[in-house]
C-alpha positions as protocol buffer text, in pm:
chain_id: "A"
residue {
  index: 1
  type: MET
  ca { x: 3504 y: 12852 z: 9245 }
}
residue {
  index: 2
  type: LYS
  ca { x: 3809 y: 12745 z: 9384 }
}
residue {
  index: 3
  type: GLY
  ca { x: 3827 y: 12573 z: 9751 }
}
residue {
  index: 4
  type: PHE
  ca { x: 3953 y: 12873 z: 9945 }
}
residue {
  index: 5
  type: THR
  ca { x: 3746 y: 13072 z: 10245 }
}
residue {
  index: 6
  type: LEU
  ca { x: 3749 y: 13409 z: 10284 }
}
residue {
  index: 7
  type: VAL
  ca { x: 3660 y: 13557 z: 10618 }
}
residue {
  index: 8
  type: LEU
  ca { x: 3516 y: 13908 z: 10700 }
}
residue {
  index: 9
  type: LEU
  ca { x: 3595 y: 14018 z: 11033 }
}
residue {
  index: 10
  type: MET
  ca { x: 3575 y: 14401 z: 11135 }
}
residue {
  index: 11
  type: GLY
  ca { x: 3579 y: 14487 z: 10760 }
}
residue {
  index: 12
  type: VAL
  ca { x: 3928 y: 14310 z: 10746 }
}
residue {
  index: 13
  type: LEU
  ca { x: 3939 y: 14063 z: 10466 }
}
residue {
  index: 14
  type: SER
  ca { x: 4201 y: 13770 z: 10529 }
}
residue {
  index: 15
  type: PHE
  ca { x: 4245 y: 13422 z: 10388 }
}
residue {
  index: 16
  type: SER
  ca { x: 4266 y: 13109 z: 10529 }
}
residue {
  index: 17
  type: TYR
  ca { x: 4520 y: 13001 z: 10313 }
}
residue {
  index: 18
  type: SER
  ca { x: 4909 y: 13116 z: 10279 }
}
residue {
  index: 19
  type: GLU
  ca { x: 4879 y: 13411 z: 10000 }
}
residue {
  index: 20
  type: ALA
  ca { x: 5091 y: 13357 z: 9672 }
}
residue {
  index: 21
  type: THR
  ca { x: 5359 y: 13616 z: 9615 }
}
residue {
  index: 22
  type: CYS
  ca { x: 5450 y: 13703 z: 9271 }
}
residue {
  index: 23
  type: ALA
  ca { x: 5802 y: 13544 z: 9313 }
}
residue {
  index: 24
  type: GLY
  ca { x: 5585 y: 13231 z: 9368 }
}
residue {
  index: 25
  type: CYS
  ca { x: 5345 y: 13266 z: 9104 }
}
residue {
  index: 26
  type: SER
  ca { x: 5399 y: 13028 z: 8784 }
}
residue {
  index: 27
  type: VAL
  ca { x: 5443 y: 13187 z: 8444 }
}
residue {
  index: 28
  type: ARG
  ca { x: 5071 y: 13115 z: 8254 }
}
residue {
  index: 29
  type: HIS
  ca { x: 5005 y: 13216 z: 7919 }
}
residue {
  index: 30
  type: ALA
  ca { x: 4672 y: 13428 z: 7899 }
}
residue {
  index: 31
  type: GLN
  ca { x: 4473 y: 13115 z: 7753 }
}
residue {
  index: 32
  type: GLN
  ca { x: 4544 y: 12938 z: 8087 }
}
residue {
  index: 33
  type: HIS
  ca { x: 4474 y: 13224 z: 8288 }
}
residue {
  index: 34
  type: TYR
  ca { x: 4138 y: 13247 z: 8101 }
}
residue {
  index: 35
  type: CYS
  ca { x: 4098 y: 12883 z: 8166 }
}
residue {
  index: 36
  type: ASP
  ca { x: 4191 y: 12883 z: 8548 }
}
residue {
  index: 37
  type: ALA
  ca { x: 3952 y: 13178 z: 8627 }
}
residue {
  index: 38
  type: ASP
  ca { x: 3623 y: 13200 z: 8779 }
}
residue {
  index: 39
  type: PHE
  ca { x: 3564 y: 13546 z: 8620 }
}
residue {
  index: 40
  type: ALA
  ca { x: 3731 y: 13700 z: 8316 }
}
residue {
  index: 41
  type: MET
  ca { x: 3620 y: 14034 z: 8242 }
}
residue {
  index: 42
  type: ASN
  ca { x: 3692 y: 14357 z: 8028 }
}
residue {
  index: 43
  type: ILE
  ca { x: 3635 y: 14616 z: 8286 }
}
residue {
  index: 44
  type: THR
  ca { x: 3660 y: 15022 z: 8304 }
}
residue {
  index: 45
  type: ILE
  ca { x: 3779 y: 15100 z: 8658 }
}
residue {
  index: 46
  type: LEU
  ca { x: 3543 y: 15357 z: 8824 }
}
residue {
  index: 47
  type: LYS
  ca { x: 3689 y: 15434 z: 9148 }
}
residue {
  index: 48
  type: GLU
  ca { x: 3884 y: 15282 z: 9433 }
}
residue {
  index: 49
  type: VAL
  ca { x: 3622 y: 15218 z: 9712 }
}
residue {
  index: 50
  type: ASN
  ca { x: 3717 y: 15307 z: 10076 }
}
residue {
  index: 51
  type: TYR
  ca { x: 3809 y: 15004 z: 10265 }
}
residue {
  index: 52
  type: GLU
  ca { x: 3948 y: 14951 z: 10604 }
}
residue {
  index: 53
  type: GLY
  ca { x: 4156 y: 14656 z: 10544 }
}
residue {
  index: 54
  type: TYR
  ca { x: 4522 y: 14699 z: 10462 }
}
residue {
  index: 55
  type: LYS
  ca { x: 4637 y: 14396 z: 10243 }
}
residue {
  index: 56
  type: TYR
  ca { x: 4369 y: 14474 z: 9972 }
}
residue {
  index: 57
  type: ARG
  ca { x: 4228 y: 14739 z: 9770 }
}
residue {
  index: 58
  type: LEU
  ca { x: 3867 y: 14733 z: 9656 }
}
residue {
  index: 59
  type: TYR
  ca { x: 3758 y: 14858 z: 9315 }
}
residue {
  index: 60
  type: GLN
  ca { x: 3444 y: 14930 z: 9146 }
}
residue {
  index: 61
  type: GLY
  ca { x: 3436 y: 14889 z: 8760 }
}
residue {
  index: 62
  type: ARG
  ca { x: 3184 y: 14902 z: 8459 }
}
residue {
  index: 63
  type: ILE
  ca { x: 3162 y: 14553 z: 8290 }
}
residue {
  index: 64
  type: LEU
  ca { x: 3225 y: 14598 z: 7924 }
}
residue {
  index: 65
  type: LYS
  ca { x: 3229 y: 14226 z: 7841 }
}
residue {
  index: 66
  type: SER
  ca { x: 3193 y: 13922 z: 8068 }
}
residue {
  index: 67
  type: TRP
  ca { x: 3323 y: 13587 z: 7946 }
}
residue {
  index: 68
  type: LYS
  ca { x: 3257 y: 13375 z: 8251 }
}
residue {
  index: 69
  type: GLU
  ca { x: 3116 y: 13399 z: 8584 }
}
residue {
  index: 70
  type: GLY
  ca { x: 2981 y: 13716 z: 8768 }
}
residue {
  index: 71
  type: PRO
  ca { x: 2763 y: 13985 z: 8645 }
}
residue {
  index: 72
  type: SER
  ca { x: 2684 y: 14072 z: 8291 }
}
residue {
  index: 73
  type: ALA
  ca { x: 2792 y: 14352 z: 8050 }
}
residue {
  index: 74
  type: GLY
  ca { x: 2658 y: 14701 z: 8162 }
}
residue {
  index: 75
  type: GLY
  ca { x: 2661 y: 14641 z: 8494 }
}
residue {
  index: 76
  type: LYS
  ca { x: 2900 y: 14756 z: 8792 }
}
residue {
  index: 77
  type: PHE
  ca { x: 3137 y: 14505 z: 8945 }
}
residue {
  index: 78
  type: LYS
  ca { x: 3354 y: 14535 z: 9296 }
}
residue {
  index: 79
  type: PHE
  ca { x: 3661 y: 14304 z: 9311 }
}
residue {
  index: 80
  type: PHE
  ca { x: 3941 y: 14325 z: 9556 }
}
residue {
  index: 81
  type: ALA
  ca { x: 4303 y: 14302 z: 9474 }
}
residue {
  index: 82
  type: PRO
  ca { x: 4613 y: 14272 z: 9654 }
}
residue {
  index: 83
  type: SER
  ca { x: 4765 y: 14637 z: 9794 }
}
residue {
  index: 84
  type: SER
  ca { x: 5112 y: 14519 z: 9820 }
}
residue {
  index: 85
  type: ILE
  ca { x: 5386 y: 14588 z: 9558 }
}
residue {
  index: 86
  type: CYS
  ca { x: 5337 y: 14266 z: 9400 }
}
residue {
  index: 87
  type: GLY
  ca { x: 4981 y: 14320 z: 9322 }
}
residue {
  index: 88
  type: THR
  ca { x: 4805 y: 14516 z: 9032 }
}
residue {
  index: 89
  type: TYR
  ca { x: 4712 y: 14897 z: 9096 }
}
residue {
  index: 90
  type: PHE
  ca { x: 4420 y: 14970 z: 8885 }
}
residue {
  index: 91
  type: VAL
  ca { x: 4416 y: 15325 z: 8757 }
}
residue {
  index: 92
  type: THR
  ca { x: 4082 y: 15507 z: 8757 }
}
residue {
  index: 93
  type: GLY
  ca { x: 3928 y: 15555 z: 8396 }
}
residue {
  index: 94
  type: GLU
  ca { x: 4142 y: 15291 z: 8241 }
}
residue {
  index: 95
  type: THR
  ca { x: 4016 y: 14991 z: 8068 }
}
residue {
  index: 96
  type: TYR
  ca { x: 4150 y: 14649 z: 8169 }
}
residue {
  index: 97
  type: ILE
  ca { x: 4094 y: 14267 z: 8121 }
}
residue {
  index: 98
  type: VAL
  ca { x: 4103 y: 14090 z: 8448 }
}
residue {
  index: 99
  type: THR
  ca { x: 4067 y: 13755 z: 8577 }
}
residue {
  index: 100
  type: GLY
  ca { x: 4043 y: 13622 z: 8907 }
}
residue {
  index: 101
  type: THR
  ca { x: 3850 y: 13391 z: 9127 }
}
residue {
  index: 102
  type: LYS
  ca { x: 3514 y: 13356 z: 9314 }
}
residue {
  index: 103
  type: GLU
  ca { x: 3504 y: 13343 z: 9705 }
}
residue {
  index: 104
  type: ILE
  ca { x: 3223 y: 13286 z: 9936 }
}
residue {
  index: 105
  type: SER
  ca { x: 3205 y: 13499 z: 10249 }
}
residue {
  index: 106
  type: VAL
  ca { x: 3152 y: 13256 z: 10555 }
}
residue {
  index: 107
  type: GLU
  ca { x: 2981 y: 13543 z: 10704 }
}
residue {
  index: 108
  type: ASP
  ca { x: 2690 y: 13591 z: 10503 }
}
residue {
  index: 109
  type: GLY
  ca { x: 2705 y: 13361 z: 10224 }
}
residue {
  index: 110
  type: LYS
  ca { x: 2773 y: 13639 z: 9953 }
}
residue {
  index: 111
  type: ASN
  ca { x: 3013 y: 13632 z: 9654 }
}
residue {
  index: 112
  type: ILE
  ca { x: 3360 y: 13813 z: 9696 }
}
residue {
  index: 113
  type: TRP
  ca { x: 3559 y: 13841 z: 9368 }
}
residue {
  index: 114
  type: LEU
  ca { x: 3918 y: 13854 z: 9408 }
}
residue {
  index: 115
  type: HIS
  ca { x: 4200 y: 13935 z: 9157 }
}
residue {
  index: 116
  type: GLY
  ca { x: 4491 y: 13787 z: 9317 }
}
residue {
  index: 117
  type: SER
  ca { x: 4864 y: 13849 z: 9271 }
}
residue {
  index: 118
  type: CYS
  ca { x: 4927 y: 13548 z: 9024 }
}
residue {
  index: 119
  type: ASP
  ca { x: 4617 y: 13641 z: 8823 }
}
residue {
  index: 120
  type: TYR
  ca { x: 4581 y: 13804 z: 8484 }
}
residue {
  index: 121
  type: ALA
  ca { x: 4551 y: 14178 z: 8447 }
}
residue {
  index: 122
  type: SER
  ca { x: 4650 y: 14402 z: 8157 }
}
residue {
  index: 123
  type: LEU
  ca { x: 4550 y: 14738 z: 7981 }
}
residue {
  index: 124
  type: VAL
  ca { x: 4342 y: 14629 z: 7689 }
}
residue {
  index: 125
  type: SER
  ca { x: 4540 y: 14908 z: 7485 }
}
residue {
  index: 126
  type: GLU
  ca { x: 4855 y: 14716 z: 7560 }
}
residue {
  index: 127
  type: MET
  ca { x: 4722 y: 14376 z: 7443 }
}
residue {
  index: 128
  type: SER
  ca { x: 4783 y: 14253 z: 7081 }
}
residue {
  index: 129
  type: GLU
  ca { x: 4481 y: 14174 z: 6863 }
}
residue {
  index: 130
  type: GLN
  ca { x: 4530 y: 13798 z: 6911 }
}
residue {
  index: 131
  type: GLN
  ca { x: 4506 y: 13836 z: 7290 }
}
residue {
  index: 132
  type: ARG
  ca { x: 4202 y: 14031 z: 7254 }
}
residue {
  index: 133
  type: LEU
  ca { x: 4039 y: 13773 z: 7047 }
}
residue {
  index: 134
  type: GLY
  ca { x: 4147 y: 13522 z: 7280 }
}
residue {
  index: 135
  type: PHE
  ca { x: 3924 y: 13645 z: 7598 }
}
residue {
  index: 136
  type: LYS
  ca { x: 3658 y: 13775 z: 7334 }
}
residue {
  index: 137
  type: ARG
  ca { x: 3604 y: 13409 z: 7192 }
}
residue {
  index: 138
  type: GLU
  ca { x: 3923 y: 13201 z: 7087 }
}
residue {
  index: 139
  type: TYR
  ca { x: 4015 y: 13042 z: 7406 }
}
residue {
  index: 140
  type: LYS
  ca { x: 3655 y: 12946 z: 7454 }
}
residue {
  index: 141
  type: ARG
  ca { x: 3628 y: 12820 z: 7110 }
}
residue {
  index: 142
  type: ALA
  ca { x: 3960 y: 12609 z: 7149 }
}
residue {
  index: 143
  type: GLY
  ca { x: 3830 y: 12464 z: 7491 }
}
residue {
  index: 144
  type: CYS
  ca { x: 3991 y: 12445 z: 7831 }
}
residue {
  index: 145
  type: GLY
  ca { x: 4162 y: 12119 z: 7918 }
}
residue {
  index: 146
  type: GLU
  ca { x: 4179 y: 11970 z: 7543 }
}
residue {
  index: 147
  type: CYS
  ca { x: 4547 y: 12061 z: 7560 }
}
residue {
  index: 148
  type: ARG
  ca { x: 4836 y: 12071 z: 7832 }
}
residue {
  index: 149
  type: ASP
  ca { x: 4868 y: 12355 z: 8085 }
}
residue {
  index: 150
  type: LEU
  ca { x: 5048 y: 12647 z: 7944 }
}
residue {
  index: 151
  type: GLU
  ca { x: 5275 y: 12707 z: 8194 }
}
residue {
  index: 152
  type: ALA
  ca { x: 5654 y: 12801 z: 8139 }
}
residue {
  index: 153
  type: LYS
  ca { x: 5877 y: 12499 z: 8125 }
}
residue {
  index: 154
  type: VAL
  ca { x: 6157 y: 12437 z: 8390 }
}
residue {
  index: 155
  type: ALA
  ca { x: 6365 y: 12322 z: 8135 }
}
residue {
  index: 156
  type: TYR
  ca { x: 6372 y: 12626 z: 7911 }
}
residue {
  index: 157
  type: GLY
  ca { x: 6743 y: 12590 z: 7799 }
}
residue {
  index: 158
  type: MET
  ca { x: 6623 y: 12266 z: 7603 }
}
residue {
  index: 159
  type: LYS
  ca { x: 6692 y: 12281 z: 7244 }
}
residue {
  index: 160
  type: VAL
  ca { x: 6438 y: 12193 z: 6973 }
}
residue {
  index: 161
  type: GLU
  ca { x: 6623 y: 11898 z: 6838 }
}
residue {
  index: 162
  type: ASP
  ca { x: 6583 y: 11713 z: 7178 }
}
residue {
  index: 163
  type: MET
  ca { x: 6211 y: 11787 z: 7203 }
}
residue {
  index: 164
  type: ALA
  ca { x: 5891 y: 11662 z: 7023 }
}
residue {
  index: 165
  type: ASN
  ca { x: 5867 y: 11890 z: 6714 }
}
residue {
  index: 166
  type: ASP
  ca { x: 5635 y: 11849 z: 6381 }
}
residue {
  index: 167
  type: TYR
  ca { x: 5726 y: 12232 z: 6265 }
}
residue {
  index: 168
  type: SER
  ca { x: 6031 y: 12197 z: 6009 }
}
residue {
  index: 169
  type: SER
  ca { x: 6124 y: 12558 z: 6059 }
}
residue {
  index: 170
  type: ALA
  ca { x: 6181 y: 12520 z: 6422 }
}
residue {
  index: 171
  type: ALA
  ca { x: 6558 y: 12560 z: 6467 }
}
residue {
  index: 172
  type: THR
  ca { x: 6637 y: 12696 z: 6832 }
}
residue {
  index: 173
  type: TYR
  ca { x: 6419 y: 12648 z: 7148 }
}
residue {
  index: 174
  type: TRP
  ca { x: 6074 y: 12673 z: 7035 }
}
residue {
  index: 175
  type: THR
  ca { x: 5826 y: 12472 z: 6861 }
}
residue {
  index: 176
  type: PRO
  ca { x: 5455 y: 12487 z: 6776 }
}
residue {
  index: 177
  type: THR
  ca { x: 5424 y: 12124 z: 6844 }
}
residue {
  index: 178
  type: ASP
  ca { x: 5216 y: 12033 z: 7144 }
}
residue {
  index: 179
  type: CYS
  ca { x: 5186 y: 12402 z: 7230 }
}
residue {
  index: 180
  type: TYR
  ca { x: 5543 y: 12417 z: 7378 }
}
residue {
  index: 181
  type: TYR
  ca { x: 5566 y: 12744 z: 7615 }
}
residue {
  index: 182
  type: ASN
  ca { x: 5932 y: 12872 z: 7675 }
}
residue {
  index: 183
  type: PRO
  ca { x: 5865 y: 13246 z: 7759 }
}
residue {
  index: 184
  type: LYS
  ca { x: 6206 y: 13243 z: 7991 }
}
residue {
  index: 185
  type: LYS
  ca { x: 6394 y: 13148 z: 7691 }
}
residue {
  index: 186
  type: THR
  ca { x: 6252 y: 13453 z: 7505 }
}
residue {
  index: 187
  type: GLN
  ca { x: 6322 y: 13689 z: 7797 }
}
residue {
  index: 188
  type: GLU
  ca { x: 6704 y: 13569 z: 7835 }
}
residue {
  index: 189
  type: PHE
  ca { x: 6750 y: 13695 z: 7454 }
}
residue {
  index: 190
  type: GLN
  ca { x: 6557 y: 14001 z: 7486 }
}
residue {
  index: 191
  type: ALA
  ca { x: 6788 y: 14139 z: 7761 }
}
residue {
  index: 192
  type: ARG
  ca { x: 7055 y: 14113 z: 7498 }
}
residue {
  index: 193
  type: SER
  ca { x: 7129 y: 14425 z: 7279 }
}
residue {
  index: 194
  type: GLY
  ca { x: 7172 y: 14436 z: 6921 }
}
residue {
  index: 195
  type: PHE
  ca { x: 6820 y: 14301 z: 6803 }
}
residue {
  index: 196
  type: THR
  ca { x: 6472 y: 14300 z: 6903 }
}
residue {
  index: 197
  type: ILE
  ca { x: 6278 y: 13978 z: 6933 }
}
residue {
  index: 198
  type: GLU
  ca { x: 5899 y: 13933 z: 7036 }
}
residue {
  index: 199
  type: ASP
  ca { x: 5774 y: 13650 z: 7284 }
}
residue {
  index: 200
  type: CYS
  ca { x: 5556 y: 13486 z: 6987 }
}
residue {
  index: 201
  type: GLU
  ca { x: 5338 y: 13258 z: 7219 }
}
residue {
  index: 202
  type: ASN
  ca { x: 5248 y: 13522 z: 7460 }
}
residue {
  index: 203
  type: ILE
  ca { x: 5152 y: 13823 z: 7169 }
}
residue {
  index: 204
  type: TYR
  ca { x: 5041 y: 13593 z: 6868 }
}
residue {
  index: 205
  type: GLY
  ca { x: 4980 y: 13227 z: 7043 }
}
residue {
  index: 206
  type: LEU
  ca { x: 4638 y: 13035 z: 7042 }
}
residue {
  index: 207
  type: CYS
  ca { x: 4649 y: 12692 z: 7162 }
}
residue {
  index: 208
  type: GLN
  ca { x: 4442 y: 12478 z: 6957 }
}
residue {
  index: 209
  type: ARG
  ca { x: 4386 y: 12130 z: 6801 }
}
residue {
  index: 210
  type: ASN
  ca { x: 4528 y: 12099 z: 6451 }
}
residue {
  index: 211
  type: GLN
  ca { x: 4327 y: 11900 z: 6173 }
}
residue {
  index: 212
  type: GLU
  ca { x: 4545 y: 11609 z: 6272 }
}
residue {
  index: 213
  type: GLY
  ca { x: 4381 y: 11634 z: 6646 }
}
residue {
  index: 214
  type: ASP
  ca { x: 4725 y: 11714 z: 6755 }
}
residue {
  index: 215
  type: CYS
  ca { x: 4766 y: 12041 z: 6983 }
}
residue {
  index: 216
  type: GLU
  ca { x: 4972 y: 12314 z: 6854 }
}
residue {
  index: 217
  type: TRP
  ca { x: 5018 y: 12695 z: 6865 }
}
residue {
  index: 218
  type: LYS
  ca { x: 4768 y: 12827 z: 6565 }
}
residue {
  index: 219
  type: LEU
  ca { x: 5011 y: 12874 z: 6255 }
}
residue {
  index: 220
  type: THR
  ca { x: 4903 y: 13209 z: 6155 }
}
residue {
  index: 221
  type: ASP
  ca { x: 5096 y: 13458 z: 5936 }
}
residue {
  index: 222
  type: GLN
  ca { x: 5181 y: 13682 z: 6236 }
}
residue {
  index: 223
  type: TYR
  ca { x: 5282 y: 13401 z: 6446 }
}
residue {
  index: 224
  type: GLU
  ca { x: 5502 y: 13218 z: 6187 }
}
residue {
  index: 225
  type: ALA
  ca { x: 5689 y: 13557 z: 6077 }
}
residue {
  index: 226
  type: CYS
  ca { x: 5744 y: 13657 z: 6473 }
}
residue {
  index: 227
  type: PHE
  ca { x: 5886 y: 13261 z: 6516 }
}
residue {
  index: 228
  type: LYS
  ca { x: 6111 y: 13297 z: 6193 }
}
residue {
  index: 229
  type: HIS
  ca { x: 6275 y: 13621 z: 6318 }
}
residue {
  index: 230
  type: ARG
  ca { x: 6330 y: 13516 z: 6677 }
}
residue {
  index: 231
  type: ASP
  ca { x: 6486 y: 13213 z: 6553 }
}
residue {
  index: 232
  type: ASP
  ca { x: 6692 y: 13404 z: 6311 }
}
residue {
  index: 233
  type: ALA
  ca { x: 6806 y: 13637 z: 6584 }
}
residue {
  index: 234
  type: VAL
  ca { x: 6878 y: 13344 z: 6814 }
}
residue {
  index: 235
  type: ILE
  ca { x: 7100 y: 13170 z: 6567 }
}
residue {
  index: 236
  type: VAL
  ca { x: 7334 y: 13472 z: 6477 }
}
residue {
  index: 237
  type: ALA
  ca { x: 7355 y: 13581 z: 6845 }
}
residue {
  index: 238
  type: SER
  ca { x: 7374 y: 13291 z: 7040 }
}
residue {
  index: 239
  type: GLY
  ca { x: 7659 y: 13118 z: 6882 }
}
residue {
  index: 240
  type: ASP
  ca { x: 7525 y: 12789 z: 6958 }
}
residue {
  index: 241
  type: PHE
  ca { x: 7355 y: 12742 z: 6606 }
}
residue {
  index: 242
  type: ALA
  ca { x: 7508 y: 12776 z: 6273 }
}
residue {
  index: 243
  type: VAL
  ca { x: 7409 y: 13048 z: 6038 }
}
residue {
  index: 244
  type: SER
  ca { x: 7287 y: 12885 z: 5753 }
}
residue {
  index: 245
  type: ASP
  ca { x: 7143 y: 13177 z: 5533 }
}
residue {
  index: 246
  type: ILE
  ca { x: 7273 y: 13517 z: 5521 }
}
residue {
  index: 247
  type: GLU
  ca { x: 6943 y: 13675 z: 5561 }
}
residue {
  index: 248
  type: GLN
  ca { x: 6928 y: 13563 z: 5910 }
}
residue {
  index: 249
  type: CYS
  ca { x: 7197 y: 13843 z: 5982 }
}
residue {
  index: 250
  type: ASP
  ca { x: 6893 y: 14081 z: 5920 }
}
residue {
  index: 251
  type: ALA
  ca { x: 6781 y: 13987 z: 6242 }
}
residue {
  index: 252
  type: PHE
  ca { x: 7014 y: 14246 z: 6394 }
}
residue {
  index: 253
  type: THR
  ca { x: 6876 y: 14592 z: 6433 }
}
residue {
  index: 254
  type: ASN
  ca { x: 7262 y: 14706 z: 6494 }
}
residue {
  index: 255
  type: LYS
  ca { x: 7400 y: 14779 z: 6145 }
}
residue {
  index: 256
  type: ARG
  ca { x: 7745 y: 14709 z: 6252 }
}
residue {
  index: 257
  type: LYS
  ca { x: 7661 y: 14380 z: 6397 }
}
residue {
  index: 258
  type: LYS
  ca { x: 7465 y: 14307 z: 6058 }
}
residue {
  index: 259
  type: ARG
  ca { x: 7783 y: 14366 z: 5858 }
}
residue {
  index: 260
  type: LYS
  ca { x: 7964 y: 14172 z: 6096 }
}
residue {
  index: 261
  type: CYS
  ca { x: 7722 y: 13882 z: 6088 }
}
residue {
  index: 262
  type: ARG
  ca { x: 7723 y: 13879 z: 5699 }
}
residue {
  index: 263
  type: LYS
  ca { x: 8122 y: 13925 z: 5677 }
}
residue {
  index: 264
  type: GLN
  ca { x: 8143 y: 13608 z: 5882 }
}
residue {
  index: 265
  type: PHE
  ca { x: 7903 y: 13422 z: 5695 }
}
residue {
  index: 266
  type: ASN
  ca { x: 8063 y: 13510 z: 5365 }
}
residue {
  index: 267
  type: ASP
  ca { x: 8425 y: 13448 z: 5524 }
}
residue {
  index: 268
  type: ASN
  ca { x: 8297 y: 13083 z: 5646 }
}
residue {
  index: 269
  type: ARG
  ca { x: 8142 y: 13001 z: 5297 }
}
residue {
  index: 270
  type: ASP
  ca { x: 8450 y: 13099 z: 5105 }
}
residue {
  index: 271
  type: ALA
  ca { x: 8628 y: 12898 z: 5343 }
}
residue {
  index: 272
  type: TYR
  ca { x: 8419 y: 12587 z: 5287 }
}
residue {
  index: 273
  type: ASP
  ca { x: 8418 y: 12620 z: 4910 }
}
residue {
  index: 274
  type: GLU
  ca { x: 8817 y: 12656 z: 4890 }
}
residue {
  index: 275
  type: MET
  ca { x: 8821 y: 12321 z: 5145 }
}
residue {
  index: 276
  type: PHE
  ca { x: 8581 y: 12128 z: 4890 }
}
residue {
  index: 277
  type: MET
  ca { x: 8773 y: 12236 z: 4601 }
}
residue {
  index: 278
  type: THR
  ca { x: 9102 y: 12085 z: 4735 }
}
residue {
  index: 279
  type: LEU
  ca { x: 8916 y: 11761 z: 4776 }
}
């Protein structure tokens, strides 16, 4: 339970601390959200409950799964969520995974369950298999506090050559070593046209200790395939890295750019071969 106090006064919910805005939220991995939360639930929204406060909405849902504190599966559950544009608007009938904190009413000592602006909420239908398995069992098995906090790094432009890295295939801005988490750099390249990349750590990542006892993103087939595709796409698109394999050009979905990349690679290789022959 977090050290915040909620005050119920004339039906209005107010906080004794400055409410964090979305702009001020740190970017956390789903696994970190799970570890930080008092409650983490798979819940179907039944209705929005009439509530006099204007800063918060009050929702009632049916719990399908409950992994931390709170009522058990099968029961009904009421929780508050911000009504601002920054908060999550929960749709009746939809099923979500939601995290949040448990607060204590100073008026009557009852539990108040709060999903804050910076907490995790996602439609189950939009989550990857790894994300669902993470909440179901793997985040708990990995152990909270075993590895570093999974928050986005400020120095997100750092190249892998300048950071700790034990993964031989890492070539650009990411590494599984020490569960390095750099979604901002992924988002930068997602905004560019011509190729499609995924945020491999968010979608397929599970931070855990390996056989040597070191923390790293679990090297599943899906994660490694995603990792390679992202590195290949960044190599051919950024100009900051040398194309070392013509197959890296296949990262482009645009056929014209793919042909151009392959031509440049072959031209550079021919020029290198010609220079080598004159030595």
